[in-house]
Amino acid sequence: MSINLENAVVVITGASSGIGQATAEAFARRGSRLVLAARNGEALEKVAETCRGLGAEAVSVVTDVTEAAAVRALADKAKAFGDIDVWVSNVGVGAVGRFEETPIEAHEQVIRTNLIGHMNDAHAVLPIFLKQGRGVFINMISLGGFAAAPFAAAYSASKFGLRGFSEALRAEVADKPRIHVCDVYPAFVDTPGLRHGANYVGRQVSAPPPVLDARRVAEAIVGVARSPRATTTVGVVTTATRLAHLLAPNLAARALSRFLAAYFKRAPRAVESDGNLYRPSTDAARIDGGLRSPHRYSAPLLFGLVAVAVLALAAAGQRANPRRRLALGSRHRLW
């Protein structure tokens, strides 16, 4: 199935910066009609102006996706354009810190935004899709939907939950061939998101390279909207992480925890803050976060993930061949 995006009505939440902004511009270049949503009205209007400059119709609607009524109002405004063809559920926040040192209110807000917010999106638009008999709902998840992120427990819970929600919703509409629930899982992306997030670890937070250009993720989203498919991963790190977690989830999580703990020990100090958990970021309307460098590549992280996968494969082989395992002796066991 291929969908013509010219004049298609596309709703994008979290459109005021980063992946959301890049996605808005990518759809604008295809001639789509855009309904852009976020909490920061000023930044959102700047993005809408850019999209109009690219030749697209675009309106901005200040929306907090944690409020179900606000999301329903967003859907009603989008219907003024006509049938809603695509809904990109893109809002996401984060809080970095040890679980017990992060306020429980912060954990709750991450879940409320990253999981309940996406459920609010789906709950508002799915009845519209069912009435139309068609529509594409795209959930922006991340590699965090495949593997736990130590020092970001609520973020991990939200992304694992979001993946489960998508799978359940996809099963419910399986008998509706023209209604699609699609997931996108990018690796680390160069956006202002890390800078905007809550910081309870007291250290500067960054992403290990290779870091993706948000525009590449946006093109993947456009591709999914044009030709819907259930799962799309973006970046080799996502593929490696998914494999490592599939084969040895506990080992992969421990390896990442050690990596992060070592990083935070040497990272420059930073002021602890709630970031954009409870209020919009003030420096939005930016796609890039300044994290990319063509000369930086996190070999230790990527090789570590590959090593975890290799060890897990070897262990799986040992378990599948008990005679060989006994012959090798217990001292050669991998864990």
mmCIF file of C-alpha atoms in Angstrom:
data_model
loop_
_atom_site.group_PDB
_atom_site.id
_atom_site.type_symbol
_atom_site.label_atom_id
_atom_site.label_comp_id
_atom_site.label_asym_id
_atom_site.label_seq_id
_atom_site.Cartn_x
_atom_site.Cartn_y
_atom_site.Cartn_z
ATOM 1 C CA MET A 1 0.000 0.000 0.000
ATOM 2 C CA SER A 2 1.324 3.427 -0.944
ATOM 3 C CA ILE A 3 -0.167 6.703 0.311
ATOM 4 C CA ASN A 4 0.071 9.972 -1.585
ATOM 5 C CA LEU A 5 1.295 12.605 0.877
ATOM 6 C CA GLU A 6 0.499 15.612 -1.281
ATOM 7 C CA ASN A 7 -2.400 17.425 0.394
ATOM 8 C CA ALA A 8 -2.569 14.692 3.035
ATOM 9 C CA VAL A 9 -3.588 15.967 6.477
ATOM 10 C CA VAL A 10 -0.779 15.190 8.914
ATOM 11 C CA VAL A 11 -0.883 15.836 12.658
ATOM 12 C CA ILE A 12 2.461 15.957 14.474
ATOM 13 C CA THR A 13 2.724 16.258 18.243
ATOM 14 C CA GLY A 14 5.964 17.406 19.834
ATOM 15 C CA ALA A 15 6.561 19.479 16.713
ATOM 16 C CA SER A 16 8.321 22.471 18.300
ATOM 17 C CA SER A 17 11.887 21.115 18.040
ATOM 18 C CA GLY A 18 14.092 18.133 17.261
ATOM 19 C CA ILE A 19 12.579 15.165 15.453
ATOM 20 C CA GLY A 20 9.124 16.733 15.466
ATOM 21 C CA GLN A 21 10.329 19.896 13.760
ATOM 22 C CA ALA A 22 12.405 17.950 11.228
ATOM 23 C CA THR A 23 9.391 15.749 10.496
ATOM 24 C CA ALA A 24 7.136 18.772 9.986
ATOM 25 C CA GLU A 25 9.571 20.224 7.464
ATOM 26 C CA ALA A 26 9.924 16.865 5.693
ATOM 27 C CA PHE A 27 6.148 16.552 5.240
ATOM 28 C CA ALA A 28 5.956 20.211 4.195
ATOM 29 C CA ARG A 29 8.327 19.479 1.320
ATOM 30 C CA ARG A 30 5.883 16.767 0.181
ATOM 31 C CA GLY A 31 3.031 19.267 0.102
ATOM 32 C CA SER A 32 1.158 17.856 3.075
ATOM 33 C CA ARG A 33 -1.248 19.973 5.126
ATOM 34 C CA LEU A 34 0.097 20.153 8.648
ATOM 35 C CA VAL A 35 -1.439 20.473 12.082
ATOM 36 C CA LEU A 36 1.439 20.985 14.505
ATOM 37 C CA ALA A 37 1.115 20.561 18.264
ATOM 38 C CA ALA A 38 3.330 21.216 21.288
ATOM 39 C CA ARG A 39 3.257 23.175 24.557
ATOM 40 C CA ASN A 40 5.487 26.056 23.415
ATOM 41 C CA GLY A 41 3.218 28.195 21.254
ATOM 42 C CA GLU A 42 5.881 30.669 20.175
ATOM 43 C CA ALA A 43 8.308 27.998 19.011
ATOM 44 C CA LEU A 44 5.506 26.022 17.402
ATOM 45 C CA GLU A 45 4.446 29.005 15.325
ATOM 46 C CA LYS A 46 8.043 29.480 14.148
ATOM 47 C CA VAL A 47 8.038 25.896 12.893
ATOM 48 C CA ALA A 48 4.675 26.452 11.211
ATOM 49 C CA GLU A 49 6.035 29.589 9.499
ATOM 50 C CA THR A 50 9.014 27.593 8.188
ATOM 51 C CA CYS A 51 6.655 24.952 6.813
ATOM 52 C CA ARG A 52 4.520 27.603 5.146
ATOM 53 C CA GLY A 53 7.715 28.966 3.617
ATOM 54 C CA LEU A 54 8.251 25.513 2.112
ATOM 55 C CA GLY A 55 4.886 25.816 0.401
ATOM 56 C CA ALA A 56 2.730 23.821 2.795
ATOM 57 C CA GLU A 57 -0.403 24.718 4.692
ATOM 58 C CA ALA A 58 0.395 24.625 8.401
ATOM 59 C CA VAL A 59 -1.371 25.585 11.602
ATOM 60 C CA SER A 60 -0.051 25.473 15.151
ATOM 61 C CA VAL A 61 -2.184 24.270 18.048
ATOM 62 C CA VAL A 62 -0.814 24.625 21.572
ATOM 63 C CA THR A 63 -1.437 21.228 23.163
ATOM 64 C CA ASP A 64 -0.336 19.334 26.254
ATOM 65 C CA VAL A 65 -0.742 15.670 25.337
ATOM 66 C CA THR A 66 -1.016 14.662 29.004
ATOM 67 C CA GLU A 67 -4.489 16.262 28.936
ATOM 68 C CA ALA A 68 -6.930 14.017 27.075
ATOM 69 C CA ALA A 69 -9.409 16.838 26.463
ATOM 70 C CA ALA A 70 -6.693 18.972 24.860
ATOM 71 C CA VAL A 71 -5.765 16.153 22.497
ATOM 72 C CA ARG A 72 -9.405 15.622 21.533
ATOM 73 C CA ALA A 73 -9.613 19.352 20.771
ATOM 74 C CA LEU A 74 -6.483 18.995 18.613
ATOM 75 C CA ALA A 75 -8.136 16.184 16.649
ATOM 76 C CA ASP A 76 -11.259 18.303 16.156
ATOM 77 C CA LYS A 77 -9.180 21.177 14.789
ATOM 78 C CA ALA A 78 -7.359 18.829 12.454
ATOM 79 C CA LYS A 79 -10.658 17.548 11.073
ATOM 80 C CA ALA A 80 -11.358 21.078 9.836
ATOM 81 C CA PHE A 81 -8.749 20.340 7.148
ATOM 82 C CA GLY A 82 -10.647 17.218 6.093
ATOM 83 C CA ASP A 83 -9.955 13.557 6.770
ATOM 84 C CA ILE A 84 -6.883 12.966 8.940
ATOM 85 C CA ASP A 85 -4.454 10.821 6.971
ATOM 86 C CA VAL A 86 -1.463 10.562 9.314
ATOM 87 C CA TRP A 87 -0.940 11.170 13.034
ATOM 88 C CA VAL A 88 2.664 11.248 14.267
ATOM 89 C CA SER A 89 2.726 10.747 18.044
ATOM 90 C CA ASN A 90 6.134 12.168 18.813
ATOM 91 C CA VAL A 91 6.101 13.791 22.262
ATOM 92 C CA GLY A 92 8.809 12.601 24.634
ATOM 93 C CA VAL A 93 10.584 13.781 27.774
ATOM 94 C CA GLY A 94 13.249 12.260 29.985
ATOM 95 C CA ALA A 95 14.716 12.374 33.462
ATOM 96 C CA VAL A 96 18.278 11.205 34.098
ATOM 97 C CA GLY A 97 19.301 10.089 37.565
ATOM 98 C CA ARG A 98 19.471 7.104 39.870
ATOM 99 C CA PHE A 99 15.960 5.794 40.459
ATOM 100 C CA GLU A 100 15.856 6.483 44.201
ATOM 101 C CA GLU A 101 17.417 9.944 43.805
ATOM 102 C CA THR A 102 14.874 11.063 41.198
ATOM 103 C CA PRO A 103 11.631 12.535 42.635
ATOM 104 C CA ILE A 104 8.710 10.163 42.235
ATOM 105 C CA GLU A 105 6.767 13.072 40.730
ATOM 106 C CA ALA A 106 9.350 13.231 37.949
ATOM 107 C CA HIS A 107 8.980 9.508 37.249
ATOM 108 C CA GLU A 108 5.219 9.963 37.091
ATOM 109 C CA GLN A 109 5.493 12.887 34.684
ATOM 110 C CA VAL A 110 7.742 10.923 32.319
ATOM 111 C CA ILE A 111 5.215 8.080 32.232
ATOM 112 C CA ARG A 112 2.323 10.524 31.885
ATOM 113 C CA THR A 113 3.964 12.203 28.883
ATOM 114 C CA ASN A 114 5.707 9.376 27.055
ATOM 115 C CA LEU A 115 3.070 6.689 27.528
ATOM 116 C CA ILE A 116 -0.260 8.205 28.560
ATOM 117 C CA GLY A 117 0.310 11.113 26.158
ATOM 118 C CA HIS A 118 0.675 8.716 23.234
ATOM 119 C CA MET A 119 -2.378 6.787 24.401
ATOM 120 C CA ASN A 120 -4.307 10.068 24.474
ATOM 121 C CA ASP A 121 -3.220 10.684 20.880
ATOM 122 C CA ALA A 122 -4.411 7.268 19.764
ATOM 123 C CA HIS A 123 -7.645 7.494 21.741
ATOM 124 C CA ALA A 124 -8.478 10.808 20.039
ATOM 125 C CA VAL A 125 -7.709 9.800 16.468
ATOM 126 C CA LEU A 126 -8.590 6.103 16.296
ATOM 127 C CA PRO A 127 -12.364 6.714 16.258
ATOM 128 C CA ILE A 128 -11.766 9.127 13.381
ATOM 129 C CA PHE A 129 -9.734 6.524 11.499
ATOM 130 C CA LEU A 130 -12.440 3.908 12.103
ATOM 131 C CA LYS A 131 -15.108 6.249 10.774
ATOM 132 C CA GLN A 132 -12.957 7.116 7.745
ATOM 133 C CA GLY A 133 -11.975 3.501 7.240
ATOM 134 C CA ARG A 134 -8.309 4.456 6.923
ATOM 135 C CA GLY A 135 -5.399 6.257 8.604
ATOM 136 C CA VAL A 136 -1.798 5.861 9.753
ATOM 137 C CA PHE A 137 -0.831 6.255 13.405
ATOM 138 C CA ILE A 138 2.939 6.487 13.920
ATOM 139 C CA ASN A 139 4.412 6.035 17.391
ATOM 140 C CA MET A 140 7.864 7.514 17.910
ATOM 141 C CA ILE A 141 9.487 5.166 20.425
ATOM 142 C CA SER A 142 13.329 4.753 20.376
ATOM 143 C CA LEU A 143 15.911 2.067 20.978
ATOM 144 C CA GLY A 144 14.758 2.424 24.608
ATOM 145 C CA GLY A 145 11.762 0.339 23.581
ATOM 146 C CA PHE A 146 14.071 -2.639 23.035
ATOM 147 C CA ALA A 147 16.594 -2.262 25.851
ATOM 148 C CA ALA A 148 16.489 -0.776 29.341
ATOM 149 C CA ALA A 149 18.228 2.530 29.998
ATOM 150 C CA PRO A 150 19.853 2.570 33.447
ATOM 151 C CA PHE A 151 19.714 5.988 35.141
ATOM 152 C CA ALA A 152 16.460 6.600 33.233
ATOM 153 C CA ALA A 153 14.129 4.020 34.764
ATOM 154 C CA ALA A 154 10.873 5.844 34.067
ATOM 155 C CA TYR A 155 11.937 6.520 30.489
ATOM 156 C CA SER A 156 12.589 2.783 30.056
ATOM 157 C CA ALA A 157 9.219 1.939 31.587
ATOM 158 C CA SER A 158 7.469 4.374 29.274
ATOM 159 C CA LYS A 159 9.165 3.096 26.131
ATOM 160 C CA PHE A 160 8.691 -0.591 26.959
ATOM 161 C CA GLY A 161 5.067 0.220 27.770
ATOM 162 C CA LEU A 162 4.643 2.172 24.555
ATOM 163 C CA ARG A 163 5.917 -0.745 22.523
ATOM 164 C CA GLY A 164 3.437 -3.058 24.237
ATOM 165 C CA PHE A 165 0.632 -0.564 23.715
ATOM 166 C CA SER A 166 1.407 -0.340 20.004
ATOM 167 C CA GLU A 167 1.471 -4.112 19.615
ATOM 168 C CA ALA A 168 -1.874 -4.457 21.395
ATOM 169 C CA LEU A 169 -3.472 -1.659 19.373
ATOM 170 C CA ARG A 170 -2.098 -3.082 16.140
ATOM 171 C CA ALA A 171 -3.726 -6.423 16.949
ATOM 172 C CA GLU A 172 -7.076 -4.747 17.605
ATOM 173 C CA VAL A 173 -7.144 -3.129 14.148
ATOM 174 C CA ALA A 174 -5.655 -6.106 12.315
ATOM 175 C CA ASP A 175 -8.999 -6.659 10.580
ATOM 176 C CA LYS A 176 -8.917 -3.087 9.243
ATOM 177 C CA PRO A 177 -6.422 -3.320 6.369
ATOM 178 C CA ARG A 178 -6.376 0.437 5.719
ATOM 179 C CA ILE A 179 -5.699 1.431 9.331
ATOM 180 C CA HIS A 180 -2.067 1.132 10.370
ATOM 181 C CA VAL A 181 -0.301 1.403 13.719
ATOM 182 C CA CYS A 182 3.407 1.871 13.063
ATOM 183 C CA ASP A 183 6.433 2.205 15.351
ATOM 184 C CA VAL A 184 9.728 3.997 14.693
ATOM 185 C CA TYR A 185 12.799 3.169 16.767
ATOM 186 C CA PRO A 186 15.747 5.510 16.188
ATOM 187 C CA ALA A 187 19.121 5.205 17.889
ATOM 188 C CA PHE A 188 20.667 8.245 19.611
ATOM 189 C CA VAL A 189 19.560 11.395 17.795
ATOM 190 C CA ASP A 190 21.131 14.848 17.694
ATOM 191 C CA THR A 191 18.312 16.985 19.107
ATOM 192 C CA PRO A 192 17.985 19.464 21.991
ATOM 193 C CA GLY A 193 16.095 16.755 23.905
ATOM 194 C CA LEU A 194 18.922 15.770 26.252
ATOM 195 C CA ARG A 195 19.572 19.397 27.097
ATOM 196 C CA HIS A 196 15.876 19.980 27.691
ATOM 197 C CA GLY A 197 15.386 16.928 29.897
ATOM 198 C CA ALA A 198 15.380 16.725 33.675
ATOM 199 C CA ASN A 199 18.777 16.178 35.271
ATOM 200 C CA TYR A 200 19.027 14.619 38.729
ATOM 201 C CA VAL A 201 22.496 13.144 38.297
ATOM 202 C CA GLY A 202 24.305 16.487 38.557
ATOM 203 C CA ARG A 203 26.456 15.801 35.485
ATOM 204 C CA GLN A 204 26.295 16.923 31.883
ATOM 205 C CA VAL A 205 24.301 14.441 29.833
ATOM 206 C CA SER A 206 25.262 13.578 26.281
ATOM 207 C CA ALA A 207 24.713 10.800 23.765
ATOM 208 C CA PRO A 208 27.489 8.455 22.620
ATOM 209 C CA PRO A 209 28.252 8.636 18.907
ATOM 210 C CA PRO A 210 27.299 7.669 16.283
ATOM 211 C CA VAL A 211 24.468 10.175 16.719
ATOM 212 C CA LEU A 212 21.800 10.388 14.030
ATOM 213 C CA ASP A 213 20.737 13.532 12.224
ATOM 214 C CA ALA A 214 17.095 14.163 13.154
ATOM 215 C CA ARG A 215 16.375 14.759 9.475
ATOM 216 C CA ARG A 216 17.277 11.149 8.738
ATOM 217 C CA VAL A 217 14.722 10.034 11.325
ATOM 218 C CA ALA A 218 12.181 12.401 9.787
ATOM 219 C CA GLU A 219 12.707 10.822 6.372
ATOM 220 C CA ALA A 220 12.116 7.403 7.929
ATOM 221 C CA ILE A 221 8.837 8.679 9.381
ATOM 222 C CA VAL A 222 7.778 10.044 6.009
ATOM 223 C CA GLY A 223 8.646 6.678 4.476
ATOM 224 C CA VAL A 224 6.441 4.893 6.997
ATOM 225 C CA ALA A 225 3.586 7.306 6.333
ATOM 226 C CA ARG A 226 3.873 6.685 2.595
ATOM 227 C CA SER A 227 4.278 2.902 2.875
ATOM 228 C CA PRO A 228 3.084 1.804 6.347
ATOM 229 C CA ARG A 229 4.851 -1.031 8.139
ATOM 230 C CA ALA A 230 4.691 -2.159 11.726
ATOM 231 C CA THR A 231 8.283 -1.658 12.853
ATOM 232 C CA THR A 232 11.045 0.584 11.532
ATOM 233 C CA THR A 233 14.472 0.896 13.137
ATOM 234 C CA VAL A 234 16.861 3.721 12.318
ATOM 235 C CA GLY A 235 20.608 3.416 12.956
ATOM 236 C CA VAL A 236 22.997 0.510 13.431
ATOM 237 C CA VAL A 237 23.064 1.028 17.211
ATOM 238 C CA THR A 238 19.360 0.221 17.410
ATOM 239 C CA THR A 239 19.920 -3.009 15.502
ATOM 240 C CA ALA A 240 22.856 -4.000 17.731
ATOM 241 C CA THR A 241 20.974 -3.070 20.903
ATOM 242 C CA ARG A 242 17.894 -4.995 19.830
ATOM 243 C CA LEU A 243 19.971 -8.104 19.131
ATOM 244 C CA ALA A 244 21.927 -7.844 22.378
ATOM 245 C CA HIS A 245 18.783 -7.407 24.445
ATOM 246 C CA LEU A 246 17.006 -10.245 22.663
ATOM 247 C CA LEU A 247 19.825 -12.667 23.425
ATOM 248 C CA ALA A 248 20.987 -11.467 26.851
ATOM 249 C CA PRO A 249 18.781 -8.736 28.332
ATOM 250 C CA ASN A 250 20.320 -8.702 31.820
ATOM 251 C CA LEU A 251 23.888 -8.771 30.547
ATOM 252 C CA ALA A 252 23.161 -5.961 28.071
ATOM 253 C CA ALA A 253 21.567 -3.787 30.763
ATOM 254 C CA ARG A 254 24.479 -4.345 33.169
ATOM 255 C CA ALA A 255 26.990 -3.484 30.446
ATOM 256 C CA LEU A 256 25.163 -0.250 29.671
ATOM 257 C CA SER A 257 24.870 0.587 33.373
ATOM 258 C CA ARG A 258 28.648 0.251 33.828
ATOM 259 C CA PHE A 259 29.238 2.351 30.723
ATOM 260 C CA LEU A 260 26.986 5.131 32.017
ATOM 261 C CA ALA A 261 28.323 5.008 35.564
ATOM 262 C CA ALA A 262 31.866 5.432 34.246
ATOM 263 C CA TYR A 263 30.742 8.290 32.015
ATOM 264 C CA PHE A 264 29.002 10.174 34.835
ATOM 265 C CA LYS A 265 32.083 9.906 37.041
ATOM 266 C CA ARG A 266 34.156 11.902 34.572
ATOM 267 C CA ALA A 267 31.463 14.101 33.009
ATOM 268 C CA PRO A 268 31.509 17.819 33.898
ATOM 269 C CA ARG A 269 29.189 18.863 36.708
ATOM 270 C CA ALA A 270 25.816 20.336 35.846
ATOM 271 C CA VAL A 271 22.996 21.996 37.730
ATOM 272 C CA GLU A 272 20.218 19.630 38.714
ATOM 273 C CA SER A 273 16.835 20.685 37.346
ATOM 274 C CA ASP A 274 13.362 19.506 36.338
ATOM 275 C CA GLY A 275 14.090 20.522 32.746
ATOM 276 C CA ASN A 276 11.005 20.543 30.554
ATOM 277 C CA LEU A 277 9.020 18.007 32.560
ATOM 278 C CA TYR A 278 6.475 20.504 33.830
ATOM 279 C CA ARG A 279 6.904 23.468 31.508
ATOM 280 C CA PRO A 280 7.889 23.996 27.852
ATOM 281 C CA SER A 281 11.525 24.454 26.909
ATOM 282 C CA THR A 282 12.453 28.068 26.304
ATOM 283 C CA ASP A 283 14.938 27.481 23.464
ATOM 284 C CA ALA A 284 12.792 25.332 21.181
ATOM 285 C CA ALA A 285 12.319 25.662 17.398
ATOM 286 C CA ARG A 286 15.695 23.982 16.867
ATOM 287 C CA ILE A 287 16.311 20.667 15.161
ATOM 288 C CA ASP A 288 19.930 20.049 16.134
ATOM 289 C CA GLY A 289 21.364 19.587 19.594
ATOM 290 C CA GLY A 290 25.042 20.003 18.713
ATOM 291 C CA LEU A 291 25.920 16.394 19.541
ATOM 292 C CA ARG A 292 27.110 15.202 16.149
ATOM 293 C CA SER A 293 30.684 15.097 14.937
ATOM 294 C CA PRO A 294 31.829 13.261 11.801
ATOM 295 C CA HIS A 295 35.059 12.302 13.558
ATOM 296 C CA ARG A 296 33.552 10.768 16.696
ATOM 297 C CA TYR A 297 32.405 7.185 16.930
ATOM 298 C CA SER A 298 31.673 5.274 20.117
ATOM 299 C CA ALA A 299 33.586 2.101 19.362
ATOM 300 C CA PRO A 300 33.488 0.911 22.999
ATOM 301 C CA LEU A 301 29.706 1.159 23.144
ATOM 302 C CA LEU A 302 29.032 -0.441 19.769
ATOM 303 C CA PHE A 303 31.686 -3.135 20.229
ATOM 304 C CA GLY A 304 30.313 -3.760 23.707
ATOM 305 C CA LEU A 305 26.845 -4.378 22.315
ATOM 306 C CA VAL A 306 28.228 -6.689 19.658
ATOM 307 C CA ALA A 307 30.279 -8.515 22.284
ATOM 308 C CA VAL A 308 27.177 -9.020 24.391
ATOM 309 C CA ALA A 309 25.394 -10.472 21.372
ATOM 310 C CA VAL A 310 28.317 -12.815 20.588
ATOM 311 C CA LEU A 311 28.540 -13.989 24.184
ATOM 312 C CA ALA A 312 24.814 -14.576 24.265
ATOM 313 C CA LEU A 313 24.955 -16.595 21.050
ATOM 314 C CA ALA A 314 27.756 -18.693 22.462
ATOM 315 C CA ALA A 315 25.818 -19.242 25.668
ATOM 316 C CA ALA A 316 22.746 -20.194 23.689
ATOM 317 C CA GLY A 317 24.841 -22.747 21.834
ATOM 318 C CA GLN A 318 26.070 -24.143 25.127
ATOM 319 C CA ARG A 319 22.524 -24.499 26.404
ATOM 320 C CA ALA A 320 21.455 -26.166 23.166
ATOM 321 C CA ASN A 321 24.282 -28.731 23.417
ATOM 322 C CA PRO A 322 24.337 -30.023 27.017
ATOM 323 C CA ARG A 323 26.918 -32.763 26.291
ATOM 324 C CA ARG A 324 29.400 -30.202 24.985
ATOM 325 C CA ARG A 325 28.668 -27.943 27.948
ATOM 326 C CA LEU A 326 29.444 -30.763 30.390
ATOM 327 C CA ALA A 327 32.627 -31.617 28.512
ATOM 328 C CA LEU A 328 33.897 -28.072 28.722
ATOM 329 C CA GLY A 329 33.385 -27.969 32.464
ATOM 330 C CA SER A 330 31.784 -25.392 34.667
ATOM 331 C CA ARG A 331 34.836 -23.107 34.726
ATOM 332 C CA HIS A 332 34.191 -22.199 31.092
ATOM 333 C CA ARG A 333 30.601 -21.121 31.601
ATOM 334 C CA LEU A 334 29.848 -17.586 30.398
ATOM 335 C CA TRP A 335 27.593 -16.846 33.360
#
